[in-house]
Amino acid sequence: MRLIKLLIPFMVLASFVFAKEEIEYVDSGVNPDLWITIPAGDFFYGQHEHVKTTVEYEIMATHVTNTQYAAFLNAAIEQKAVYVKNDTVWGFHPGDPFHEYLHEFEIPAGDYPLVPIKNPGLRLSYTNGQFASKKGYDNHPMVEVSWFGANAYAKFYGYRLPLEIEWEKAARGTGTRPFPWGDHIEKNRANFISSHNLFEKMFDDVVKTTPVGFYNGETHNGYQTLDNRSPYGLYDMAGNVKQWVGDDHKYVHYRYIRGGNYNSYELYLRVWVRDSAGPEHTSMSLGFRCARNPVVEMEAAPADSVKSE
């Protein structure tokens, strides 16, 4: 945590340098409300390909977007599930188990920061008590959101953050590929440090994120992309912005981060690479997506089983 606190002024400055209030909207054609079913079964986990098993679950095909997160904030504030105070959105967290280990920091039950409203890297506006996406950033990934903020979004809708094992299976499938799409990486396959994508060309490298699903094999404003979907069909499981996952780092309480971001070199986009930070950390290169248990459709009761009064 001490290192993170020392880095915060630099990160805030970096956010200011790269912030741009309004940009041209680019439609990737990908639906951010799409969910993907990941079947139960074995897969190869980590660089050393240990065999792990998951049950069936569902996960979002893309990052949560600014539009989706703004809608959540407005609904959650109206329902008094979260609140704004001192230019920050706050919400309740029930706390983490505490064991008094060396270097373990306690996270008791209480209110924690979800989103720093005044951070220049945030792509949301807050006017007259309402949040909205800044112009052109509607379908860009939500950033500057803490783990508490990501978790609050998931819980509000009855979802959860994916566990590391779930995240990696969704990214890798059942093979041994190092990248979600295969064995090699090309500049126009994902948003990373060498991609030099459309938004860098349009805005002189001051817009770092790309719309969710941007790398889908289509041509956007003359920029030809390659499809970066994972074997199960998830977009941006490498590059664009990193992603919080749900695991609590036992005896420390850091949270894990997966996926690499727009400033990552190629080797950091491999599916097994992990990072971590305290749950209050935010960055303009860090977002999230959600998972949930499969939706079970109940069969309608036969008409003759319904008793009339």
C-alpha positions as MATLAB code, in Angstrom:
seq = 'MRLIKLLIPFMVLASFVFAKEEIEYVDSGVNPDLWITIPAGDFFYGQHEHVKTTVEYEIMATHVTNTQYAAFLNAAIEQKAVYVKNDTVWGFHPGDPFHEYLHEFEIPAGDYPLVPIKNPGLRLSYTNGQFASKKGYDNHPMVEVSWFGANAYAKFYGYRLPLEIEWEKAARGTGTRPFPWGDHIEKNRANFISSHNLFEKMFDDVVKTTPVGFYNGETHNGYQTLDNRSPYGLYDMAGNVKQWVGDDHKYVHYRYIRGGNYNSYELYLRVWVRDSAGPEHTSMSLGFRCARNPVVEMEAAPADSVKSE';
ca = [
       0.000    0.000    0.000;
       2.876    2.364    0.778;
       4.221    1.991   -2.757;
       0.787    2.621   -4.196;
       0.421    5.807   -2.149;
       3.773    7.033   -3.388;
       2.741    6.369   -6.978;
      -0.665    8.061   -6.746;
       0.582   11.632   -7.516;
       2.376   10.328  -10.610;
      -0.660    8.368  -11.756;
      -2.921   11.377  -11.305;
      -0.493   13.499  -13.343;
      -0.367   10.828  -16.037;
      -4.179   10.804  -16.154;
      -4.217   14.567  -16.648;
      -1.687   14.391  -19.457;
      -3.658   11.743  -21.351;
      -7.176   13.019  -20.626;
      -9.355   14.434  -23.406;
     -12.864   15.536  -22.526;
     -14.641   14.808  -25.814;
     -13.800   12.572  -28.753;
     -15.471   11.244  -31.880;
     -17.722    8.257  -31.225;
     -16.608    5.077  -32.996;
     -19.050    2.166  -33.053;
     -17.314   -1.213  -32.839;
     -20.578   -2.997  -33.575;
     -20.146   -5.221  -30.513;
     -22.928   -5.459  -27.927;
     -21.540   -4.830  -24.390;
     -24.615   -6.531  -22.896;
     -23.579   -9.885  -24.397;
     -22.823  -12.754  -21.990;
     -20.834  -15.871  -22.834;
     -21.356  -19.321  -21.310;
     -18.127  -21.078  -20.310;
     -18.719  -24.835  -20.048;
     -17.618  -26.933  -17.080;
     -14.450  -28.982  -17.443;
     -10.650  -29.056  -17.358;
      -8.270  -26.519  -18.876;
      -4.581  -25.605  -18.697;
      -3.909  -22.934  -16.071;
      -0.827  -20.732  -15.843;
       2.486  -20.671  -17.656;
       3.272  -24.217  -16.513;
      -0.086  -25.507  -17.692;
      -1.433  -27.086  -14.534;
      -4.757  -28.788  -15.152;
      -7.614  -27.049  -13.355;
     -11.354  -27.540  -13.429;
     -14.268  -25.131  -13.325;
     -17.988  -25.520  -13.164;
     -20.140  -23.823  -15.792;
     -20.462  -20.050  -15.487;
     -21.213  -16.990  -17.595;
     -18.986  -13.984  -18.195;
     -19.394  -10.689  -20.052;
     -18.050  -10.651  -23.598;
     -16.530   -7.200  -23.023;
     -15.420   -4.835  -20.296;
     -18.139   -2.872  -18.502;
     -18.508    0.393  -20.433;
     -18.788    3.979  -19.242;
     -22.465    4.053  -20.254;
     -23.198    0.912  -18.255;
     -21.384    2.191  -15.190;
     -23.058    5.606  -15.320;
     -26.461    3.898  -15.416;
     -25.473    1.820  -12.399;
     -24.387    4.881  -10.405;
     -27.598    6.767  -11.134;
     -29.764    3.780  -10.166;
     -27.687    2.929   -7.081;
     -27.764    6.525   -5.823;
     -31.533    6.670   -6.292;
     -31.863    3.463   -4.274;
     -29.382    4.783   -1.681;
     -27.069    1.815   -2.305;
     -24.153    4.247   -2.852;
     -23.659    7.969   -2.216;
     -21.492   10.914   -3.218;
     -19.370   12.708   -0.648;
     -16.250   14.840   -1.011;
     -16.091   14.328   -4.795;
     -16.049   10.562   -4.386;
     -18.661    7.819   -4.791;
     -18.799    5.608   -1.693;
     -20.360    2.247   -0.992;
     -20.496   -0.371    1.738;
     -18.231   -3.414    1.831;
     -18.794   -6.103    4.492;
     -15.064   -6.464    5.133;
     -12.468   -9.205    4.624;
     -11.498  -11.911    7.158;
      -8.535  -10.620    9.194;
      -5.863  -12.952   10.623;
      -3.263  -10.466   11.934;
      -0.546  -11.805    9.671;
       2.650   -9.836    9.137;
       2.030   -7.197    6.415;
      -1.687   -7.998    6.392;
      -3.779   -4.843    6.324;
      -7.236   -4.975    7.799;
     -10.318   -4.220    5.741;
     -13.164   -4.010    8.239;
     -16.813   -3.574    7.343;
     -17.504   -0.008    6.296;
     -17.878    2.453    3.440;
     -15.116    2.530    0.832;
     -14.356    4.712   -2.208;
     -15.754    3.422   -5.501;
     -14.958    6.189   -7.981;
     -12.975    9.475   -7.610;
     -15.229   11.937   -9.453;
     -12.628   14.669   -9.945;
      -9.900   12.438  -11.281;
      -9.130   13.736  -14.819;
      -8.773   10.181  -16.112;
     -12.451    9.454  -15.383;
     -14.611    9.370  -18.520;
     -17.829   10.179  -16.657;
     -19.350   13.585  -16.002;
     -21.360   14.388  -12.886;
     -23.879   17.204  -13.304;
     -26.975   18.010  -11.230;
     -26.713   14.718   -9.411;
     -26.557   12.593  -12.558;
     -23.666   10.635  -14.062;
     -23.186   10.330  -17.817;
     -20.477    9.170  -20.162;
     -18.336   11.945  -21.612;
     -18.975   12.516  -25.312;
     -17.503    9.772  -27.475;
     -16.471    7.540  -24.566;
     -19.846    5.793  -24.275;
     -18.551    2.395  -25.382;
     -15.049    2.695  -23.926;
     -14.261    0.624  -20.832;
     -15.063    2.117  -17.447;
     -11.789    3.128  -15.757;
     -10.744    4.908  -12.556;
     -12.843    2.432  -10.623;
     -11.587    0.750   -7.472;
     -12.065   -2.943   -6.728;
     -14.808   -1.821   -4.356;
     -16.418    0.055   -7.246;
     -16.207   -2.921   -9.573;
     -17.570   -5.243   -6.916;
     -20.405   -2.831   -6.072;
     -21.482   -2.764   -9.725;
     -21.500   -6.557   -9.888;
     -23.411   -6.999   -6.627;
     -26.002   -4.386   -7.556;
     -27.097   -6.472  -10.541;
     -26.741   -9.862   -8.839;
     -23.461  -10.622  -10.615;
     -19.943  -11.050   -9.223;
     -16.382  -10.451  -10.348;
     -14.829  -13.498  -12.056;
     -12.337  -15.517  -10.075;
      -8.823  -15.741  -11.499;
      -9.341  -19.320  -12.594;
     -12.564  -18.347  -14.374;
     -10.980  -15.325  -16.009;
      -8.062  -17.350  -17.383;
     -10.232  -20.165  -18.714;
     -12.457  -17.635  -20.482;
      -9.326  -16.088  -22.013;
      -7.493  -19.269  -22.981;
     -10.035  -21.953  -23.651;
      -8.903  -25.557  -23.290;
      -5.692  -25.289  -25.321;
      -2.236  -23.995  -24.366;
      -2.161  -20.771  -26.378;
      -0.325  -17.857  -24.709;
      -2.662  -15.184  -26.105;
      -6.457  -15.306  -26.168;
      -6.543  -15.475  -29.982;
      -3.575  -17.797  -30.563;
       0.193  -18.150  -30.424;
       1.374  -14.817  -31.883;
       0.562  -11.137  -31.556;
       0.231   -8.533  -34.299;
       0.085   -4.752  -33.890;
      -3.541   -4.467  -34.978;
      -4.725   -7.458  -32.910;
      -5.049   -5.671  -29.546;
      -4.619   -2.298  -27.837;
      -1.098   -2.435  -26.375;
       2.015   -0.298  -26.493;
       2.932   -1.214  -30.068;
      -0.543   -1.191  -31.593;
      -0.565    2.467  -32.805;
      -4.307    2.176  -33.213;
      -6.918    4.421  -34.754;
      -7.378    6.542  -31.641;
      -3.682    7.317  -31.418;
      -3.823    8.458  -35.051;
      -7.024   10.484  -34.563;
      -6.107   12.163  -31.290;
      -2.320   12.301  -31.361;
      -1.822    9.640  -28.702;
      -3.884   11.400  -26.005;
      -6.705    8.827  -26.074;
      -5.441    5.519  -24.818;
      -8.500    3.289  -24.534;
     -10.438    1.811  -27.460;
     -14.157    0.945  -27.609;
     -14.985   -2.507  -26.259;
     -14.846   -5.060  -29.055;
     -12.874   -2.680  -31.296;
     -10.465   -5.439  -32.405;
     -13.037   -7.620  -34.137;
     -11.618   -8.041  -37.636;
     -13.565   -5.075  -39.013;
     -12.239   -1.828  -40.460;
     -13.015    1.252  -38.361;
     -12.516    4.647  -40.010;
      -9.895    3.115  -42.308;
      -8.097    1.202  -39.527;
      -8.103   -2.543  -40.194;
      -8.276   -4.661  -37.053;
      -7.721   -8.355  -36.470;
     -10.203  -10.354  -34.418;
      -8.905  -10.754  -30.856;
     -11.709  -12.891  -29.459;
     -10.799  -15.743  -27.155;
     -11.862  -19.324  -28.043;
     -15.141  -18.665  -26.237;
     -15.737  -15.315  -27.925;
     -14.605  -12.735  -25.331;
     -13.060   -9.491  -26.565;
     -10.070   -7.649  -25.095;
      -8.879  -10.353  -22.723;
      -5.443   -8.930  -23.515;
      -4.835   -5.207  -23.843;
      -7.010   -2.064  -23.738;
      -7.394   -1.874  -19.930;
      -6.552   -4.404  -17.233;
      -9.332   -6.088  -15.285;
     -10.037   -6.592  -11.605;
     -10.908  -10.166  -10.611;
     -12.773  -11.229   -7.520;
     -10.189  -13.148   -5.486;
      -9.134  -11.832   -2.097;
      -5.335  -12.254   -1.758;
      -5.395  -14.243    1.494;
      -3.448  -12.783    4.459;
      -2.703   -9.596    2.491;
      -5.995   -8.587    0.833;
      -4.533   -7.237   -2.367;
      -6.740   -7.912   -5.365;
      -5.492   -9.552   -8.518;
      -5.528   -7.837  -11.898;
      -5.473   -9.576  -15.265;
      -5.237   -8.866  -18.969;
      -2.609   -6.190  -19.660;
      -3.418   -2.699  -20.889;
      -2.653   -0.145  -23.605;
       0.790    0.506  -22.111;
       1.751   -3.170  -21.804;
       4.484   -4.826  -23.830;
       3.632   -8.007  -25.689;
       4.838  -10.449  -23.020;
       2.506   -8.897  -20.434;
      -0.520   -9.729  -22.584;
      -0.061  -13.468  -22.132;
      -3.041  -15.068  -20.431;
      -1.227  -16.184  -17.282;
       0.326  -12.808  -16.382;
      -1.078  -11.301  -13.196;
      -0.690   -8.067  -11.286;
      -2.132   -6.910   -7.969;
      -3.044   -3.764   -6.038;
      -4.915   -2.667   -2.955;
      -8.702   -2.649   -3.423;
      -8.854    1.168   -3.212;
      -6.497    1.611   -6.157;
      -7.818    3.256   -9.343;
      -6.179    3.921  -12.701;
      -7.183    5.077  -16.165;
      -5.796    1.749  -17.420;
      -7.840   -0.486  -15.113;
     -11.448   -1.657  -15.520;
     -13.404   -4.876  -15.113;
     -16.040   -7.258  -16.434;
     -18.535   -9.409  -14.527;
     -19.369  -13.093  -14.178;
     -22.478  -14.827  -12.957;
     -23.866  -18.277  -12.374;
     -25.799  -19.710  -15.321;
     -29.335  -18.476  -15.700;
     -31.626  -21.466  -15.189;
     -34.856  -21.196  -17.114;
     -37.690  -22.851  -15.204;
     -40.166  -24.863  -17.189;
     -43.720  -23.619  -16.969;
     -46.002  -25.782  -14.872;
     -48.479  -27.859  -16.897;
     -51.837  -26.141  -17.158;
     -53.648  -29.025  -15.493;
     -51.442  -28.750  -12.391;
     -52.704  -25.256  -11.598;
     -55.568  -25.345   -9.181;
     -58.320  -22.828   -9.592;
     -60.042  -21.356   -6.584;
];
